Coordinates of C-alpha atoms and ligand atoms in Angstrom, one line a residue:
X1 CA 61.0 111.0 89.7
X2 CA 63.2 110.4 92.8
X3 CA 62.0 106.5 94.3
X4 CA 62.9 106.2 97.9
X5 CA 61.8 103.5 100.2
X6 CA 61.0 103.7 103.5
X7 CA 59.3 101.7 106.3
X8 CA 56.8 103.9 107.9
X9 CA 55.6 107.1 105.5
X10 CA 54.5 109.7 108.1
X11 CA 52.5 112.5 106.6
X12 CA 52.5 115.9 108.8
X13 CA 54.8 117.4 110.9
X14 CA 52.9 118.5 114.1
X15 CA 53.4 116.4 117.8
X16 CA 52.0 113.4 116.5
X17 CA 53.7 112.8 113.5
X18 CA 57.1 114.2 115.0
X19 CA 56.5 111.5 118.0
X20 CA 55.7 108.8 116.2
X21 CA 59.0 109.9 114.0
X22 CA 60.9 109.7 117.1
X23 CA 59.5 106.8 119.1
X24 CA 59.8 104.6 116.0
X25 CA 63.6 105.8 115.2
X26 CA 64.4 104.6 118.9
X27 CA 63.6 101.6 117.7
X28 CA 65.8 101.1 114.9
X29 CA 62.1 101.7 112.3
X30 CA 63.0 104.2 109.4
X31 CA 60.3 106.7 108.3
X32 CA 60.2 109.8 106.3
X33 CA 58.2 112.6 107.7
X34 CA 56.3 114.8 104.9
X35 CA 55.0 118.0 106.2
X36 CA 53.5 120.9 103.6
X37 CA 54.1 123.6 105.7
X38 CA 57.5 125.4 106.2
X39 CA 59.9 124.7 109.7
X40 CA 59.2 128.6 110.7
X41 CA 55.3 128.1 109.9
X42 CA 55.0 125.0 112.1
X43 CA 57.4 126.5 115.0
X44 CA 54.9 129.3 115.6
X45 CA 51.7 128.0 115.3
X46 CA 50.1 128.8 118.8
X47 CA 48.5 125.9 119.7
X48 CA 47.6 124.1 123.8
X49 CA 49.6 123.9 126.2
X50 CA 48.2 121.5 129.2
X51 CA 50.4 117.9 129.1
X52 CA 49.1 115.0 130.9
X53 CA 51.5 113.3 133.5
X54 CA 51.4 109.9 131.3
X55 CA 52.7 111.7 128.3
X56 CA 55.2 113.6 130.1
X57 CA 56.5 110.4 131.1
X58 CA 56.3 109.1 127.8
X59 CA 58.4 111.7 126.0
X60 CA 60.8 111.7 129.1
X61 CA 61.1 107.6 128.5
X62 CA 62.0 108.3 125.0
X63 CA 64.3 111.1 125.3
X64 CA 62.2 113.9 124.2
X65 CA 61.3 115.4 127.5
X66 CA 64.3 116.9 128.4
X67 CA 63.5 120.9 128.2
X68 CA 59.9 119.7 129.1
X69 CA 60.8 118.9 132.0
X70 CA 63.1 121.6 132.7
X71 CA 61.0 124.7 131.9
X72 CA 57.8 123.0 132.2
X73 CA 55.2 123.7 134.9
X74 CA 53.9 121.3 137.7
X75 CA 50.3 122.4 137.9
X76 CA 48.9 120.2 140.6
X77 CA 44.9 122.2 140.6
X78 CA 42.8 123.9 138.1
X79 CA 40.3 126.6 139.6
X80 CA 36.6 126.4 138.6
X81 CA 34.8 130.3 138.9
X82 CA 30.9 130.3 139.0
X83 CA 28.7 133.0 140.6
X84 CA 31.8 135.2 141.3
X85 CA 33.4 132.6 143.6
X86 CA 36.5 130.6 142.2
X87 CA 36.3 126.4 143.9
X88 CA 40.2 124.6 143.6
X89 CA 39.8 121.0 142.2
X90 CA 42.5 119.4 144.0
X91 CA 43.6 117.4 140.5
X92 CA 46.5 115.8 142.4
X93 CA 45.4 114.8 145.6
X94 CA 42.0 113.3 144.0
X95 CA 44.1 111.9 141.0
X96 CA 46.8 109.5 142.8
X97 CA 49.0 112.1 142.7
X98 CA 48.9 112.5 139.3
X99 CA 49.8 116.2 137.5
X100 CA 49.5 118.2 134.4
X101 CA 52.6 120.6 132.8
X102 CA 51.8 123.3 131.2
X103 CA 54.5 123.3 128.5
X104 CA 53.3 124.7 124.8
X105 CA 52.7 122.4 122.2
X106 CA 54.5 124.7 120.3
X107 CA 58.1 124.2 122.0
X108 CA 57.5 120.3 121.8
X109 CA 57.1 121.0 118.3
X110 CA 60.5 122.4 118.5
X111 CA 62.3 120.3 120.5
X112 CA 61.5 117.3 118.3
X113 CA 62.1 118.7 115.1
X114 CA 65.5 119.4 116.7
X115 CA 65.9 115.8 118.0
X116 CA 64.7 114.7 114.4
X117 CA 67.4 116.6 112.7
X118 CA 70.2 116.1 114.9
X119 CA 69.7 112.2 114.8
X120 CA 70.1 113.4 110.5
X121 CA 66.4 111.7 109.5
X122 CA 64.0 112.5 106.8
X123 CA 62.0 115.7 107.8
X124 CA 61.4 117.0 104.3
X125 CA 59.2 120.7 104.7
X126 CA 57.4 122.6 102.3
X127 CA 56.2 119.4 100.5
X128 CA 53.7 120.1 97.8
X129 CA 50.9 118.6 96.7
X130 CA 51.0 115.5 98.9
X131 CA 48.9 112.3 98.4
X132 CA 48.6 108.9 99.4
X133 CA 48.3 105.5 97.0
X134 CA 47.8 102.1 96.8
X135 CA 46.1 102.1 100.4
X136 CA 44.8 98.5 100.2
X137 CA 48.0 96.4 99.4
X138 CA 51.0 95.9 101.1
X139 CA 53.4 98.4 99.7
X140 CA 51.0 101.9 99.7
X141 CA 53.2 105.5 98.4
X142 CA 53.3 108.7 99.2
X143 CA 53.9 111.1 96.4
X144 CA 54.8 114.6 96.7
X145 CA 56.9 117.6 95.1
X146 CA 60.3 118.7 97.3
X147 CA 62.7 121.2 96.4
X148 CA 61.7 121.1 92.9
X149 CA 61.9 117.1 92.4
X150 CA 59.0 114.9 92.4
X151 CA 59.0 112.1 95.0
X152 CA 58.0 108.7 95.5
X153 CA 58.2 106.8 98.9
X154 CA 57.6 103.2 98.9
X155 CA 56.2 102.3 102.5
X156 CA 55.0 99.4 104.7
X157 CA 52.4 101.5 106.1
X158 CA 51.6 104.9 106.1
X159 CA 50.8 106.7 109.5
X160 CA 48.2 110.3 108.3
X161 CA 49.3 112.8 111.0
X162 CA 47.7 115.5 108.7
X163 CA 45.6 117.0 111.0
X164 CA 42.1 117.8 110.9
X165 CA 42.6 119.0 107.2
X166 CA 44.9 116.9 106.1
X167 CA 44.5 114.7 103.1
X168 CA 44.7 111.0 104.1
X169 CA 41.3 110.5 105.6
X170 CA 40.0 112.1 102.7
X171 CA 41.7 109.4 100.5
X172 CA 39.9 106.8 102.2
X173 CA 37.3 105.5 99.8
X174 CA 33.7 106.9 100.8
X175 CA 31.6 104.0 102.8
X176 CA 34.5 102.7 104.8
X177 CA 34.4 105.7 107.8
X178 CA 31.7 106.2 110.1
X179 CA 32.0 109.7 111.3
X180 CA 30.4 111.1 114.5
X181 CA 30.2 114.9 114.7
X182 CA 29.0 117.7 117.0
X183 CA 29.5 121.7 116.2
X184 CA 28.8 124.3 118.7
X185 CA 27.5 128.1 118.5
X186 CA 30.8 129.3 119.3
X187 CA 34.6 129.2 119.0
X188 CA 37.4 130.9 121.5
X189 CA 39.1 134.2 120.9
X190 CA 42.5 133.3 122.4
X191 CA 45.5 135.7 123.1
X192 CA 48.9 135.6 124.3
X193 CA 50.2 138.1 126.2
X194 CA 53.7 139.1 127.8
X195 CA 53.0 139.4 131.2
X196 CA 53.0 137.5 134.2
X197 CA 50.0 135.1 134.9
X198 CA 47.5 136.6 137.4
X199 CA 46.6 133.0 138.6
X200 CA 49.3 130.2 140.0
X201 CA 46.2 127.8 138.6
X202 CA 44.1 127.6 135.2
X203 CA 40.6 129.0 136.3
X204 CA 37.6 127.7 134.0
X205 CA 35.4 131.1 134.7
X206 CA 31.5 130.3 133.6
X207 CA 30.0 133.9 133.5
X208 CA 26.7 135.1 132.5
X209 CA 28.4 136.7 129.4
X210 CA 30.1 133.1 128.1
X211 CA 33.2 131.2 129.3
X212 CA 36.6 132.8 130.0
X213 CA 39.7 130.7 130.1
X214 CA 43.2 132.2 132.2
X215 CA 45.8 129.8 131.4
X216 CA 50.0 130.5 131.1
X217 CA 52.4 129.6 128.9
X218 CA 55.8 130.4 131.3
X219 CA 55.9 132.7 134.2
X220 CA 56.1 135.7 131.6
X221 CA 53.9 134.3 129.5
X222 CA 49.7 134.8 129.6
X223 CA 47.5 132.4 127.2
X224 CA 44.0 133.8 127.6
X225 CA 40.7 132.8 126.0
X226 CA 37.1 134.3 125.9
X227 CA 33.7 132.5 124.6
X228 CA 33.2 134.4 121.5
X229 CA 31.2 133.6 118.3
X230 CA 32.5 130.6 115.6
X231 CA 33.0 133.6 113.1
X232 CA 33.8 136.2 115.0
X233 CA 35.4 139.4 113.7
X234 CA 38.6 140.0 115.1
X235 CA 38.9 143.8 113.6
X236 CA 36.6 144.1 116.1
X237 CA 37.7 143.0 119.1
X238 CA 41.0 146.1 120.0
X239 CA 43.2 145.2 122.7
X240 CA 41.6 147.1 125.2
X241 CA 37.8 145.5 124.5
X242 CA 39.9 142.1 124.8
X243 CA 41.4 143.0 128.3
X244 CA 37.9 144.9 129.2
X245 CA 35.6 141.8 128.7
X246 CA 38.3 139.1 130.5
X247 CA 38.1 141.5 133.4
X248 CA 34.8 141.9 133.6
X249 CA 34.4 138.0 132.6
X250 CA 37.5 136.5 134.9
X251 CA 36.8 139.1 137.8
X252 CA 36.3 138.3 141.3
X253 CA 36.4 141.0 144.4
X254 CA 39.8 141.6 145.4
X255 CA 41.7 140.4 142.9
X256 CA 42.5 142.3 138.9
X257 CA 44.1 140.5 136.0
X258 CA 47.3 142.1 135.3
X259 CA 47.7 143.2 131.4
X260 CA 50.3 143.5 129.3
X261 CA 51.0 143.6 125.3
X262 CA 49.3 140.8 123.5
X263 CA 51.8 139.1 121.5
X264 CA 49.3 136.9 119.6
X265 CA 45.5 136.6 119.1
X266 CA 43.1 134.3 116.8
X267 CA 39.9 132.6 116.6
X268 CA 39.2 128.8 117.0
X269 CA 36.2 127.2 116.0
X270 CA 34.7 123.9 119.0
X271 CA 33.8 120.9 117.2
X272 CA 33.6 117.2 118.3
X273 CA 34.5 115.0 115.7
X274 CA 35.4 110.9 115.6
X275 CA 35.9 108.6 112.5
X276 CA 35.9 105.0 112.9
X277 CA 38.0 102.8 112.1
X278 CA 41.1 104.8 112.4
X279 CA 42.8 102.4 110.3
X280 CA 42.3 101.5 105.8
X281 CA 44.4 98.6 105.0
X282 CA 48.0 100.2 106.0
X283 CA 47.1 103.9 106.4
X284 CA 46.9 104.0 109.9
X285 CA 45.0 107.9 111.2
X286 CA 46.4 109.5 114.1
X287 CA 45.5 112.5 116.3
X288 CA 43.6 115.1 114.8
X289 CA 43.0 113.3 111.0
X290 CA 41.0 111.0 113.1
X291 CA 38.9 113.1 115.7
X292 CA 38.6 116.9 117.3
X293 CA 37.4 117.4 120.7
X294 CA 36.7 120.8 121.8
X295 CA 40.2 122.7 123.7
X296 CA 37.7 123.3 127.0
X297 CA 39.4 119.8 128.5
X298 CA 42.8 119.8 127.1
X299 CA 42.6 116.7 125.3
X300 CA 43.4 117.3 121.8
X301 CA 47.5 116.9 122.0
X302 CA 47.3 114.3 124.7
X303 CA 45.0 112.0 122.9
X304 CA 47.2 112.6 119.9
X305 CA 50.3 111.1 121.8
X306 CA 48.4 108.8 123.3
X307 CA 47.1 107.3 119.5
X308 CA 51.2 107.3 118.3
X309 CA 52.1 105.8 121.5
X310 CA 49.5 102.7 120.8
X311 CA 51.1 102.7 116.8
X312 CA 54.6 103.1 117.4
X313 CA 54.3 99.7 120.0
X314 CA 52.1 97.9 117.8
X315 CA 54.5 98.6 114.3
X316 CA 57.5 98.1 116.5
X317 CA 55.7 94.5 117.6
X318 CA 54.9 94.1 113.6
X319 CA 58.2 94.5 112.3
X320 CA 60.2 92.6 115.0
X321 CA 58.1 89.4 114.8
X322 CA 55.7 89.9 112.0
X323 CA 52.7 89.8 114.5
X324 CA 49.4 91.9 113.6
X325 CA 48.2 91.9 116.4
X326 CA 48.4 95.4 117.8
X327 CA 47.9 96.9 114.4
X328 CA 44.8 95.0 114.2
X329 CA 43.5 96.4 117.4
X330 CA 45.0 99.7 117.3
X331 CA 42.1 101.3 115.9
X332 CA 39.6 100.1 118.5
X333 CA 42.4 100.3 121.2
X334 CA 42.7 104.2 120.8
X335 CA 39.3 104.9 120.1
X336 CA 38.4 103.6 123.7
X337 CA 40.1 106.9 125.1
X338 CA 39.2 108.9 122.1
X339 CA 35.5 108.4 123.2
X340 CA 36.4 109.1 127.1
X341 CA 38.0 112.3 125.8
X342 CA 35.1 113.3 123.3
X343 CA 32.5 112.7 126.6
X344 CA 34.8 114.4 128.9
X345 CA 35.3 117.7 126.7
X346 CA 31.9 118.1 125.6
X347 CA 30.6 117.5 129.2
X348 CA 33.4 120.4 130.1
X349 CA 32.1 122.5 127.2
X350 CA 28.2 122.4 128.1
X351 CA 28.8 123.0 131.6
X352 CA 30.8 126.3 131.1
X353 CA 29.5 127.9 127.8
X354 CA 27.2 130.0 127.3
X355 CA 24.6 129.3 124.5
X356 CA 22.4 131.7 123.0
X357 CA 19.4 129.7 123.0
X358 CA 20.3 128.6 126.6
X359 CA 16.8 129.4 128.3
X360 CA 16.9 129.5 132.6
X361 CA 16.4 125.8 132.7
X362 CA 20.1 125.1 130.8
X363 CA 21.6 127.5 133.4
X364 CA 20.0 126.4 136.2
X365 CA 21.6 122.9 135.5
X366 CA 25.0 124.3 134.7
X367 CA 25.6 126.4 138.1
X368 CA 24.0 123.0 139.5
X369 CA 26.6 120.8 138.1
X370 CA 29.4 123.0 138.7
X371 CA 28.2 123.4 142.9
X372 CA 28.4 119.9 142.6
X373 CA 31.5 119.3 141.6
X374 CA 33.2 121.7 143.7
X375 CA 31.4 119.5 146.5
X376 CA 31.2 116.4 146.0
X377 CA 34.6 114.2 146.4
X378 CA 33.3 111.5 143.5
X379 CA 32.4 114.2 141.2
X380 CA 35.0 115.8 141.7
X381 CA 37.2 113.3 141.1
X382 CA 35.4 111.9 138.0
X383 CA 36.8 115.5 136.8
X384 CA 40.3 115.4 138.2
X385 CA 40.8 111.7 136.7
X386 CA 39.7 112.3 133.4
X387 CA 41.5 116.1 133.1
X388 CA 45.2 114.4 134.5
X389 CA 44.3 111.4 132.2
X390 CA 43.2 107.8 132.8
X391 CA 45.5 105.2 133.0
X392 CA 43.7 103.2 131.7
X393 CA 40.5 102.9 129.8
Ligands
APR401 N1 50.6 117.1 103.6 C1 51.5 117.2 104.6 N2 51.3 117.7 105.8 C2 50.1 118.2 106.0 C3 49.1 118.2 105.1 C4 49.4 117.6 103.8 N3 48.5 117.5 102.8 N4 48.0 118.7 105.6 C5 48.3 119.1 106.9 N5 49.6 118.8 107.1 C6 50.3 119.0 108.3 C7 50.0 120.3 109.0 O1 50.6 121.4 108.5 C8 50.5 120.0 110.5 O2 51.8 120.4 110.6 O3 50.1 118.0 109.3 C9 50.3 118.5 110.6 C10 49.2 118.2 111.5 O4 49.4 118.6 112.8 P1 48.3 119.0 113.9 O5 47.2 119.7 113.2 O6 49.0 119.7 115.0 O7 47.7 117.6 114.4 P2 48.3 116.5 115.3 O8 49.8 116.3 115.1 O9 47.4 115.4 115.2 O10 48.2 117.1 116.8 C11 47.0 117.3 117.4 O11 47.4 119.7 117.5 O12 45.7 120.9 116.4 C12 46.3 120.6 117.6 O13 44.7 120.9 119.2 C13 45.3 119.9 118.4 O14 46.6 119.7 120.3 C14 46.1 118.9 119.2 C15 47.2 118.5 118.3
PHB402 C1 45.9 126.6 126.9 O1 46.7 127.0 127.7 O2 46.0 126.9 125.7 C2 44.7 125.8 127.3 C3 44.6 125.4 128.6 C4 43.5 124.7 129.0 C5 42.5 124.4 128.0 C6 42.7 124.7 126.7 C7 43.8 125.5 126.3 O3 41.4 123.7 128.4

């Protein structure tokens, strides 16, 4: 058994444990990130792709946001589509100035496993069988097999960046979460495609049919999404009944989405899901170990970076001057904006979706809601403030 010590144990390897990594090296904190996937595994996983203007500048503050900022995207306006007619939400001008970068998760993945490697710290991959112990006391492990040896890290705190599935919530003993959960009757079919976007904007396209998403990863680069069922069959959906329904779905007079080969394609189930606290004794739950909001407002990585940002200060705080302060209020500190986010997304998600019990009266009120926020400069920017990100909350 190889012993190791270390002062923050960060289990998982996707953008919140890598930031917290990074952020917490910057400040002179050791951890050792555990992740039980391999490098080329994480590195390809299609995930988002909006950024929020707060976390931009957080990553740029901390050295991170360097390609980011180069090859990311200024988006300063989504497009909302409704009755055949596409309405521009001004996000910028209603927001402060305030933007969004489309950048994919995926690249920030690899720039910060770069960073991570370069600066020569722990990033052990392909960890098996990882678990968490002695939550409740003051010196709490990680065990877990690597290259062949089994490993023990001796931490001050542990940080669970395991993801939805990951295994540290599910180490907490039963009775201490409260968990708050909401499933919906369909998922996303999402593709990505090598061809130019059609769009300089996102358009959010309600149609009679269900929601379609066009969104870009680069300006070669199509990410493209259609309202589809949880479990829907993929062998059934060929390219060309993908390209046929997002036309028919995304389509307005005078305009045609350009096609191209699709590069990628999968299905994604919508849930809305919160535990609380987000903290047992020092395991401290980040991003999506803690909650899931549904990818229809672009929340799920920014409210990740957003929880790491609120850790990394309060542990930096901790071990500087021994104050608890901000550990003690982490939990209810993120779950502030976790809750804005989990209102925001679902409030995105029933106005757009399609739902196969939805009788007139549900559409009535959707194509309602969405003339009124194309009209309306408050409700409007109640949706151009929350989708750039609150400042505060
Ligand atoms: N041991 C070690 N690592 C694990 C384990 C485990 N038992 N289980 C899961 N992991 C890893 C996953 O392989 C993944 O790399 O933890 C990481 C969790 O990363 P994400 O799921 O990306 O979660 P998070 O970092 O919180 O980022 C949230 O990612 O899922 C998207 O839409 C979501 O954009 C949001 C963002
Ligand atoms: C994406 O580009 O993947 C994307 C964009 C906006 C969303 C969700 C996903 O709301």
């Amino acid at each position: 058994m190889n012993r190791t010590r270390t002062q923050v144990g960060i289990v998982g390897a996707g953008p919140a444990g890598l930031t917290l990594a990074h952020l917490l090296h910057r400040d002179g904190i050791d951890s050792v990130v555990v992740e039980d996937k391999s490098r080329e595994y994480v590195e390809a996983r299609v995930r988002a792709g909006v950024i929020e203007q707060g976390i931009v500048d957080l990553l740029t503050e901390a050295g991170a946001g360097e390609r980011l900022v180069r090859e990311g995207l200024v988006h300063h306006g989504i497009e909302l589509q409704f009755d055949g007619e596409r309405h521009r939400i001004p996000l910028s001008e209603l927001a402060g100035g305030r933007a969004i970068v489309i950048y994919g998760q995926t690249e920030l993945v690899k720039d910060l496993i770069r960073l991570r490697l370069d600066a020569g710290q722990p990033l052990h991959f392909e960890a098996a069988d990882v678990s968490v112990h002695d939550l409740e006391t003051e010196r709490p492990l990680v065990r877990y097999r690597y290259e062949g040896s089994d490993e023990e890290l001796d931490c001050d705190v542990i940080a669970g960046c395991d993801g939805f599935h990951g295994i540290c919530r599910p180490s907490i003993p039963a009775g201490v979460l409260s968990e708050f959960s909401r499933e919906y009757p369909f998922g996303w079919l999402g593709i990505l495609a090598a061809v130019a976007p059609s769009n300089d904007e996102l358009v959010y396209a309600h149609h009679e049919r269900g929601f379609a998403l066009l969104s870009l990863r680069s300006r070669e680069r199509s990410r493209l999404y259609l309202q589809c069922r949880p479990d829907e069959d993929l062998a059934k959906w060929p390219d060309d009944r993908i390209w046929e329904e997002l036309q028919t779905r995304l389509g307005i007079p005078g305009w045609r989405l350009a096609e191209g080969a699709i590069l990628e394609k999968g299905v994604t189930g919508m849930r809305s899901y919160v535990c609380e606290p987000m903290r047992y004794g020092h395991l401290f739950l980040t991003g999506d170990a803690a909650h899931i909001v549904p990818p229809t407002g672009a929340k799920g990585l920014n409210l990740a970076l957003h929880d790491v940002e609120v850790l990394a200060d309060a542990l930096v705080e901790w071990f500087r001057s021994g104050t608890t302060i901000g550990l003690d209020q982490y939990s209810d500190t993120c779950l502030r904006r976790v809750w804005r986010a989990e209102h925001f997304s679902w409030w995105m998600t029933r106005m757009l979706h399609r739902a196969d019990d939805e009788d007139s009266f549900d559409l009535k009120l959707q194509l309602s809601q969405l003339r009124y926020v194309t009209t309306s400069h408050a409700a409007a920017t109640s949706l151009a403030e929350n989708y750039v990100g609150l400042e505060t909350v």
